Amino acid sequence: MPSGFESLSIALALTYVGIFGYVLYLHVVQRRLQREVAIVQEALRAGGKK
Amino acid sequence: MKEGDRWGPMLSVAWLGAGLVHVALAFLWAPDPRSTSWADPIAFRIFFFHVPLAWSGYLAFGIVFAASIVFLRTRNARWDHLAVASAGVGVVLISLALVTGALWQEAETGEYWRWDDARLFTTFVLWLVYLAYVALRSTGEGGEGEARMAAIYGIVAFASVPISFFSVRLLPALHPPPGSREYMTPVFVAVLLVGVVVFTLLYLLLLRHRLALLKQALTLEEAKQSLEGA
């Protein structure tokens, strides 16, 4: 059974790990979307040149 | 560089600074609770994170409710996007409130979860209700019909927020009722308010990020349609 200080530390760590983990997830999704948008736009430009 | 891109890092740094101040205040400035009804005065400090997390989660679901009403009135897709983004952030915040609450409860009673605590049970139901909303929106086909149904769901689902908040007044619970003064000294209120500001700012930052992602996903969808049509 964790002590009061351990419970507090775990709660704080989980809160901030959870927040930063979510932010990291959002960044990963953003990068993937940016890559996909760039690929599609490149294909559109290539199609327009034909 | 776009205007929004310049504000993003500045807001994030401001939030990080405010978050660090809040942690320092909760650990170093806030005294032990004066009430003897709390078994562990150190674990009690989880309160300063747990309550603002729950508050910002409720706020997120309030925004889902308001945006859903406005969407049904205007049929402007921007309000639907706001509701979707806010629900996603709200689920994350309420998940963290549940986890921190379970840790605090373990320090107080030796158990992580008690089904007989009305606030815990109703907040768990609230979490499931919005988790279902997020799951349905992320797997759906999109379109006007789905957005309309989701808006109705978003309005009805909001009933679970006041049920969760007021459950401690109506049913047996380990949680103290809202406004309970048995442990609230002015210093406690001050640290709690700093926490509320910090986590409200966090909600706004995450919401902004989620909305930017939704916008990007729409741009991609439009580009793909142009490609198919070309």
mmCIF file of C-alpha atoms in Angstrom:
data_model
loop_
_atom_site.group_PDB
_atom_site.id
_atom_site.type_symbol
_atom_site.label_atom_id
_atom_site.label_comp_id
_atom_site.label_asym_id
_atom_site.label_seq_id
_atom_site.Cartn_x
_atom_site.Cartn_y
_atom_site.Cartn_z
ATOM 1 C CA MET A 1 0.000 0.000 0.000
ATOM 2 C CA PRO A 2 1.626 3.301 -1.072
ATOM 3 C CA SER A 3 2.162 6.040 1.531
ATOM 4 C CA GLY A 4 0.406 9.408 1.255
ATOM 5 C CA PHE A 5 3.453 10.993 -0.355
ATOM 6 C CA GLU A 6 3.750 8.129 -2.845
ATOM 7 C CA SER A 7 0.052 8.411 -3.738
ATOM 8 C CA LEU A 8 0.464 12.163 -4.256
ATOM 9 C CA SER A 9 3.603 11.696 -6.375
ATOM 10 C CA ILE A 10 1.996 8.956 -8.494
ATOM 11 C CA ALA A 11 -1.153 11.070 -8.998
ATOM 12 C CA LEU A 12 0.903 14.091 -10.040
ATOM 13 C CA ALA A 13 3.149 12.019 -12.334
ATOM 14 C CA LEU A 14 0.180 10.294 -13.985
ATOM 15 C CA THR A 15 -1.594 13.627 -14.485
ATOM 16 C CA TYR A 16 1.350 15.209 -16.274
ATOM 17 C CA VAL A 17 2.395 12.027 -18.138
ATOM 18 C CA GLY A 18 -1.228 11.749 -19.290
ATOM 19 C CA ILE A 19 -1.297 15.373 -20.465
ATOM 20 C CA PHE A 20 2.064 15.231 -22.246
ATOM 21 C CA GLY A 21 1.208 11.820 -23.696
ATOM 22 C CA TYR A 22 -1.984 13.255 -25.170
ATOM 23 C CA VAL A 23 -0.115 16.276 -26.558
ATOM 24 C CA LEU A 24 2.467 13.907 -28.092
ATOM 25 C CA TYR A 25 -0.339 11.837 -29.642
ATOM 26 C CA LEU A 26 -1.853 15.008 -31.135
ATOM 27 C CA HIS A 27 1.558 15.988 -32.550
ATOM 28 C CA VAL A 28 2.037 12.549 -34.119
ATOM 29 C CA VAL A 29 -1.402 12.727 -35.752
ATOM 30 C CA GLN A 30 -0.653 16.271 -36.933
ATOM 31 C CA ARG A 31 2.636 15.208 -38.554
ATOM 32 C CA ARG A 32 0.934 12.258 -40.273
ATOM 33 C CA LEU A 33 -1.824 14.515 -41.610
ATOM 34 C CA GLN A 34 0.710 17.106 -42.814
ATOM 35 C CA ARG A 35 2.612 14.370 -44.669
ATOM 36 C CA GLU A 36 -0.583 13.047 -46.260
ATOM 37 C CA VAL A 37 -1.719 16.554 -47.293
ATOM 38 C CA ALA A 38 1.710 17.205 -48.863
ATOM 39 C CA ILE A 39 1.564 13.889 -50.794
ATOM 40 C CA VAL A 40 -1.944 14.565 -52.117
ATOM 41 C CA GLN A 41 -1.103 18.165 -53.062
ATOM 42 C CA GLU A 42 2.023 16.966 -54.851
ATOM 43 C CA ALA A 43 -0.091 14.440 -56.760
ATOM 44 C CA LEU A 44 -2.562 17.202 -57.653
ATOM 45 C CA ARG A 45 0.255 19.434 -58.938
ATOM 46 C CA ALA A 46 1.739 16.546 -60.928
ATOM 47 C CA GLY A 47 -1.726 15.822 -62.403
ATOM 48 C CA GLY A 48 -2.171 19.483 -63.362
ATOM 49 C CA LYS A 49 1.133 19.555 -65.243
ATOM 50 C CA LYS A 50 0.194 16.633 -67.527
ATOM 51 C CA MET B 1 4.427 32.146 -40.124
ATOM 52 C CA LYS B 2 0.708 32.272 -39.406
ATOM 53 C CA GLU B 3 -0.644 34.292 -36.458
ATOM 54 C CA GLY B 4 -1.958 31.148 -34.763
ATOM 55 C CA ASP B 5 1.430 29.408 -35.045
ATOM 56 C CA ARG B 6 3.104 32.246 -33.165
ATOM 57 C CA TRP B 7 0.598 32.137 -30.299
ATOM 58 C CA GLY B 8 0.719 28.355 -29.860
ATOM 59 C CA PRO B 9 4.245 28.017 -28.382
ATOM 60 C CA MET B 10 3.806 31.186 -26.283
ATOM 61 C CA LEU B 11 0.583 29.876 -24.741
ATOM 62 C CA SER B 12 2.192 26.480 -24.117
ATOM 63 C CA VAL B 13 5.159 28.057 -22.310
ATOM 64 C CA ALA B 14 2.790 30.267 -20.271
ATOM 65 C CA TRP B 15 0.782 27.192 -19.307
ATOM 66 C CA LEU B 16 3.914 25.257 -18.334
ATOM 67 C CA GLY B 17 5.030 28.135 -16.083
ATOM 68 C CA ALA B 18 1.600 28.407 -14.465
ATOM 69 C CA GLY B 19 1.507 24.614 -14.005
ATOM 70 C CA LEU B 20 4.872 24.632 -12.229
ATOM 71 C CA VAL B 21 3.728 27.467 -9.937
ATOM 72 C CA HIS B 22 0.577 25.488 -9.150
ATOM 73 C CA VAL B 23 2.579 22.325 -8.297
ATOM 74 C CA ALA B 24 4.904 24.372 -6.049
ATOM 75 C CA LEU B 25 1.945 26.009 -4.274
ATOM 76 C CA ALA B 26 0.196 22.664 -3.749
ATOM 77 C CA PHE B 27 3.333 21.048 -2.322
ATOM 78 C CA LEU B 28 4.960 23.914 -0.423
ATOM 79 C CA TRP B 29 2.412 26.602 0.427
ATOM 80 C CA ALA B 30 -0.867 24.809 1.112
ATOM 81 C CA PRO B 31 -1.039 23.665 4.759
ATOM 82 C CA ASP B 32 -2.395 20.318 5.909
ATOM 83 C CA PRO B 33 -6.218 20.245 6.018
ATOM 84 C CA ARG B 34 -7.554 21.403 9.382
ATOM 85 C CA SER B 35 -10.236 18.733 9.438
ATOM 86 C CA THR B 36 -9.366 15.445 11.149
ATOM 87 C CA SER B 37 -11.782 13.563 8.883
ATOM 88 C CA TRP B 38 -9.002 13.027 6.305
ATOM 89 C CA ALA B 39 -6.824 10.018 7.104
ATOM 90 C CA ASP B 40 -3.848 11.168 5.090
ATOM 91 C CA PRO B 41 -3.105 14.933 5.025
ATOM 92 C CA ILE B 42 -0.315 14.548 2.436
ATOM 93 C CA ALA B 43 -2.415 12.534 -0.037
ATOM 94 C CA PHE B 44 -5.116 15.178 0.475
ATOM 95 C CA ARG B 45 -3.045 17.461 -1.779
ATOM 96 C CA ILE B 46 -4.206 15.321 -4.740
ATOM 97 C CA PHE B 47 -7.328 17.473 -4.277
ATOM 98 C CA PHE B 48 -5.522 20.419 -5.939
ATOM 99 C CA PHE B 49 -5.172 18.444 -9.193
ATOM 100 C CA HIS B 50 -8.193 16.162 -8.990
ATOM 101 C CA VAL B 51 -10.811 18.919 -8.582
ATOM 102 C CA PRO B 52 -9.486 21.238 -11.367
ATOM 103 C CA LEU B 53 -9.246 18.222 -13.715
ATOM 104 C CA ALA B 54 -12.872 17.334 -12.994
ATOM 105 C CA TRP B 55 -13.905 21.005 -13.386
ATOM 106 C CA SER B 56 -12.193 21.354 -16.768
ATOM 107 C CA GLY B 57 -13.791 18.064 -17.874
ATOM 108 C CA TYR B 58 -17.234 19.396 -16.926
ATOM 109 C CA LEU B 59 -16.418 22.628 -18.791
ATOM 110 C CA ALA B 60 -15.441 20.623 -21.894
ATOM 111 C CA PHE B 61 -18.773 18.779 -21.839
ATOM 112 C CA GLY B 62 -20.597 22.081 -21.267
ATOM 113 C CA ILE B 63 -18.990 23.345 -24.473
ATOM 114 C CA VAL B 64 -20.126 20.154 -26.278
ATOM 115 C CA PHE B 65 -23.666 20.903 -25.066
ATOM 116 C CA ALA B 66 -23.594 24.577 -26.131
ATOM 117 C CA ALA B 67 -21.905 23.875 -29.490
ATOM 118 C CA SER B 68 -24.431 21.100 -30.231
ATOM 119 C CA ILE B 69 -27.354 23.471 -29.630
ATOM 120 C CA VAL B 70 -25.822 26.163 -31.841
ATOM 121 C CA PHE B 71 -25.070 23.576 -34.548
ATOM 122 C CA LEU B 72 -28.694 22.389 -34.596
ATOM 123 C CA ARG B 73 -29.853 26.000 -34.946
ATOM 124 C CA THR B 74 -27.336 27.160 -37.555
ATOM 125 C CA ARG B 75 -26.199 23.890 -39.272
ATOM 126 C CA ASN B 76 -22.751 25.482 -39.436
ATOM 127 C CA ALA B 77 -20.162 22.641 -39.399
ATOM 128 C CA ARG B 78 -17.738 24.735 -37.312
ATOM 129 C CA TRP B 79 -19.909 24.179 -34.222
ATOM 130 C CA ASP B 80 -19.965 20.442 -34.842
ATOM 131 C CA HIS B 81 -16.150 20.478 -35.035
ATOM 132 C CA LEU B 82 -16.008 22.396 -31.747
ATOM 133 C CA ALA B 83 -18.260 19.792 -30.091
ATOM 134 C CA VAL B 84 -16.145 16.868 -31.374
ATOM 135 C CA ALA B 85 -12.863 18.494 -30.308
ATOM 136 C CA SER B 86 -14.197 19.463 -26.873
ATOM 137 C CA ALA B 87 -15.591 15.966 -26.205
ATOM 138 C CA GLY B 88 -12.198 14.393 -26.996
ATOM 139 C CA VAL B 89 -10.356 16.720 -24.632
ATOM 140 C CA GLY B 90 -13.052 16.307 -21.961
ATOM 141 C CA VAL B 91 -12.694 12.514 -21.982
ATOM 142 C CA VAL B 92 -8.933 12.849 -21.410
ATOM 143 C CA LEU B 93 -9.452 15.294 -18.517
ATOM 144 C CA ILE B 94 -12.157 13.201 -16.843
ATOM 145 C CA SER B 95 -9.999 10.058 -17.285
ATOM 146 C CA LEU B 96 -7.226 11.813 -15.355
ATOM 147 C CA ALA B 97 -9.715 13.014 -12.713
ATOM 148 C CA LEU B 98 -10.875 9.406 -12.230
ATOM 149 C CA VAL B 99 -7.293 8.109 -11.945
ATOM 150 C CA THR B 100 -6.204 10.782 -9.456
ATOM 151 C CA GLY B 101 -9.428 10.270 -7.498
ATOM 152 C CA ALA B 102 -8.792 6.514 -7.302
ATOM 153 C CA LEU B 103 -5.270 7.136 -5.965
ATOM 154 C CA TRP B 104 -6.574 9.564 -3.363
ATOM 155 C CA GLN B 105 -9.312 7.139 -2.349
ATOM 156 C CA GLU B 106 -6.740 4.369 -1.938
ATOM 157 C CA ALA B 107 -4.752 6.571 0.444
ATOM 158 C CA GLU B 108 -7.911 7.348 2.434
ATOM 159 C CA THR B 109 -9.748 4.025 2.527
ATOM 160 C CA GLY B 110 -7.285 1.403 1.226
ATOM 161 C CA GLU B 111 -9.476 0.779 -1.850
ATOM 162 C CA TYR B 112 -9.002 2.227 -5.333
ATOM 163 C CA TRP B 113 -12.651 1.958 -6.302
ATOM 164 C CA ARG B 114 -15.946 1.997 -4.406
ATOM 165 C CA TRP B 115 -19.158 1.436 -6.322
ATOM 166 C CA ASP B 116 -21.173 2.776 -3.369
ATOM 167 C CA ASP B 117 -19.730 6.291 -3.814
ATOM 168 C CA ALA B 118 -22.368 8.187 -5.800
ATOM 169 C CA ARG B 119 -19.927 10.756 -7.260
ATOM 170 C CA LEU B 120 -17.514 8.058 -8.387
ATOM 171 C CA PHE B 121 -20.234 5.944 -9.964
ATOM 172 C CA THR B 122 -22.000 8.827 -11.734
ATOM 173 C CA THR B 123 -18.674 10.255 -12.992
ATOM 174 C CA PHE B 124 -17.759 6.833 -14.355
ATOM 175 C CA VAL B 125 -21.098 6.746 -16.208
ATOM 176 C CA LEU B 126 -20.425 10.302 -17.482
ATOM 177 C CA TRP B 127 -17.005 9.169 -18.749
ATOM 178 C CA LEU B 128 -18.582 6.178 -20.560
ATOM 179 C CA VAL B 129 -21.267 8.392 -22.132
ATOM 180 C CA TYR B 130 -18.685 10.769 -23.649
ATOM 181 C CA LEU B 131 -16.271 7.966 -24.506
ATOM 182 C CA ALA B 132 -19.102 6.497 -26.617
ATOM 183 C CA TYR B 133 -19.597 9.932 -28.270
ATOM 184 C CA VAL B 134 -15.881 10.176 -29.146
ATOM 185 C CA ALA B 135 -15.763 6.563 -30.389
ATOM 186 C CA LEU B 136 -18.840 7.041 -32.579
ATOM 187 C CA ARG B 137 -17.508 10.289 -34.078
ATOM 188 C CA SER B 138 -14.075 8.858 -34.804
ATOM 189 C CA THR B 139 -15.434 5.754 -36.537
ATOM 190 C CA GLY B 140 -18.423 7.368 -38.288
ATOM 191 C CA GLU B 141 -18.673 8.195 -41.973
ATOM 192 C CA GLY B 142 -19.180 11.904 -41.302
ATOM 193 C CA GLY B 143 -21.734 14.067 -43.058
ATOM 194 C CA GLU B 144 -24.682 16.205 -42.068
ATOM 195 C CA GLY B 145 -26.861 13.339 -40.749
ATOM 196 C CA GLU B 146 -24.177 12.050 -38.395
ATOM 197 C CA ALA B 147 -23.437 15.572 -37.140
ATOM 198 C CA ARG B 148 -27.160 16.135 -36.450
ATOM 199 C CA MET B 149 -27.526 12.872 -34.509
ATOM 200 C CA ALA B 150 -24.296 13.586 -32.607
ATOM 201 C CA ALA B 151 -25.587 17.053 -31.675
ATOM 202 C CA ILE B 152 -28.760 15.519 -30.205
ATOM 203 C CA TYR B 153 -26.581 12.999 -28.346
ATOM 204 C CA GLY B 154 -24.318 15.834 -27.121
ATOM 205 C CA ILE B 155 -27.327 17.719 -25.716
ATOM 206 C CA VAL B 156 -28.898 14.677 -24.003
ATOM 207 C CA ALA B 157 -25.508 13.452 -22.708
ATOM 208 C CA PHE B 158 -24.998 16.709 -20.833
ATOM 209 C CA ALA B 159 -27.627 15.568 -18.311
ATOM 210 C CA SER B 160 -24.900 13.318 -16.874
ATOM 211 C CA VAL B 161 -22.834 16.379 -15.823
ATOM 212 C CA PRO B 162 -25.251 17.867 -13.239
ATOM 213 C CA ILE B 163 -26.130 14.305 -12.138
ATOM 214 C CA SER B 164 -22.429 13.690 -11.431
ATOM 215 C CA PHE B 165 -21.935 17.089 -9.766
ATOM 216 C CA PHE B 166 -24.988 16.999 -7.499
ATOM 217 C CA SER B 167 -24.950 13.250 -6.813
ATOM 218 C CA VAL B 168 -23.188 13.819 -3.466
ATOM 219 C CA ARG B 169 -26.151 15.863 -2.235
ATOM 220 C CA LEU B 170 -28.710 13.240 -3.236
ATOM 221 C CA LEU B 171 -27.007 9.889 -2.640
ATOM 222 C CA PRO B 172 -24.502 8.365 -0.175
ATOM 223 C CA ALA B 173 -20.937 9.291 -1.120
ATOM 224 C CA LEU B 174 -17.420 9.548 0.273
ATOM 225 C CA HIS B 175 -16.996 12.862 -1.531
ATOM 226 C CA PRO B 176 -17.839 15.975 0.502
ATOM 227 C CA PRO B 177 -20.774 17.968 -0.945
ATOM 228 C CA PRO B 178 -19.959 20.964 -3.209
ATOM 229 C CA GLY B 179 -19.131 24.048 -1.129
ATOM 230 C CA SER B 180 -18.214 21.998 1.951
ATOM 231 C CA ARG B 181 -16.168 24.204 4.279
ATOM 232 C CA GLU B 182 -14.739 21.652 6.676
ATOM 233 C CA TYR B 183 -11.251 21.899 5.156
ATOM 234 C CA MET B 184 -11.410 25.078 3.059
ATOM 235 C CA THR B 185 -9.070 27.700 4.504
ATOM 236 C CA PRO B 186 -8.368 30.820 2.373
ATOM 237 C CA VAL B 187 -4.983 29.352 1.337
ATOM 238 C CA PHE B 188 -6.703 26.157 0.157
ATOM 239 C CA VAL B 189 -9.196 28.176 -1.873
ATOM 240 C CA ALA B 190 -6.359 30.240 -3.409
ATOM 241 C CA VAL B 191 -4.346 27.157 -4.477
ATOM 242 C CA LEU B 192 -7.512 25.508 -5.768
ATOM 243 C CA LEU B 193 -8.369 28.592 -7.839
ATOM 244 C CA VAL B 194 -4.844 28.658 -9.313
ATOM 245 C CA GLY B 195 -5.399 24.994 -10.237
ATOM 246 C CA VAL B 196 -8.745 25.803 -11.854
ATOM 247 C CA VAL B 197 -7.092 28.549 -13.956
ATOM 248 C CA VAL B 198 -4.189 26.246 -14.944
ATOM 249 C CA PHE B 199 -6.437 23.374 -16.006
ATOM 250 C CA THR B 200 -8.922 25.661 -17.772
ATOM 251 C CA LEU B 201 -5.985 27.056 -19.763
ATOM 252 C CA LEU B 202 -4.858 23.491 -20.461
ATOM 253 C CA TYR B 203 -8.344 22.675 -21.760
ATOM 254 C CA LEU B 204 -8.234 25.697 -24.093
ATOM 255 C CA LEU B 205 -4.772 24.753 -25.386
ATOM 256 C CA LEU B 206 -5.758 21.147 -26.062
ATOM 257 C CA LEU B 207 -9.019 22.274 -27.663
ATOM 258 C CA ARG B 208 -7.102 24.610 -29.970
ATOM 259 C CA HIS B 209 -4.781 21.779 -30.962
ATOM 260 C CA ARG B 210 -7.685 19.347 -31.594
ATOM 261 C CA LEU B 211 -9.504 21.949 -33.714
ATOM 262 C CA ALA B 212 -6.360 22.508 -35.798
ATOM 263 C CA LEU B 213 -6.173 18.749 -36.394
ATOM 264 C CA LEU B 214 -9.811 18.586 -37.472
ATOM 265 C CA LYS B 215 -9.195 21.456 -39.893
ATOM 266 C CA GLN B 216 -6.174 19.644 -41.298
ATOM 267 C CA ALA B 217 -8.169 16.413 -41.701
ATOM 268 C CA LEU B 218 -10.800 18.375 -43.656
ATOM 269 C CA THR B 219 -8.125 19.913 -45.899
ATOM 270 C CA LEU B 220 -6.831 16.408 -46.596
ATOM 271 C CA GLU B 221 -10.321 15.141 -47.376
ATOM 272 C CA GLU B 222 -10.930 18.032 -49.813
ATOM 273 C CA ALA B 223 -7.527 17.487 -51.471
ATOM 274 C CA LYS B 224 -8.304 13.785 -51.898
ATOM 275 C CA GLN B 225 -11.674 14.609 -53.464
ATOM 276 C CA SER B 226 -9.986 17.033 -55.865
ATOM 277 C CA LEU B 227 -7.499 14.297 -56.757
ATOM 278 C CA GLU B 228 -10.294 11.806 -57.432
ATOM 279 C CA GLY B 229 -12.144 14.380 -59.535
ATOM 280 C CA ALA B 230 -9.027 15.354 -61.516
#
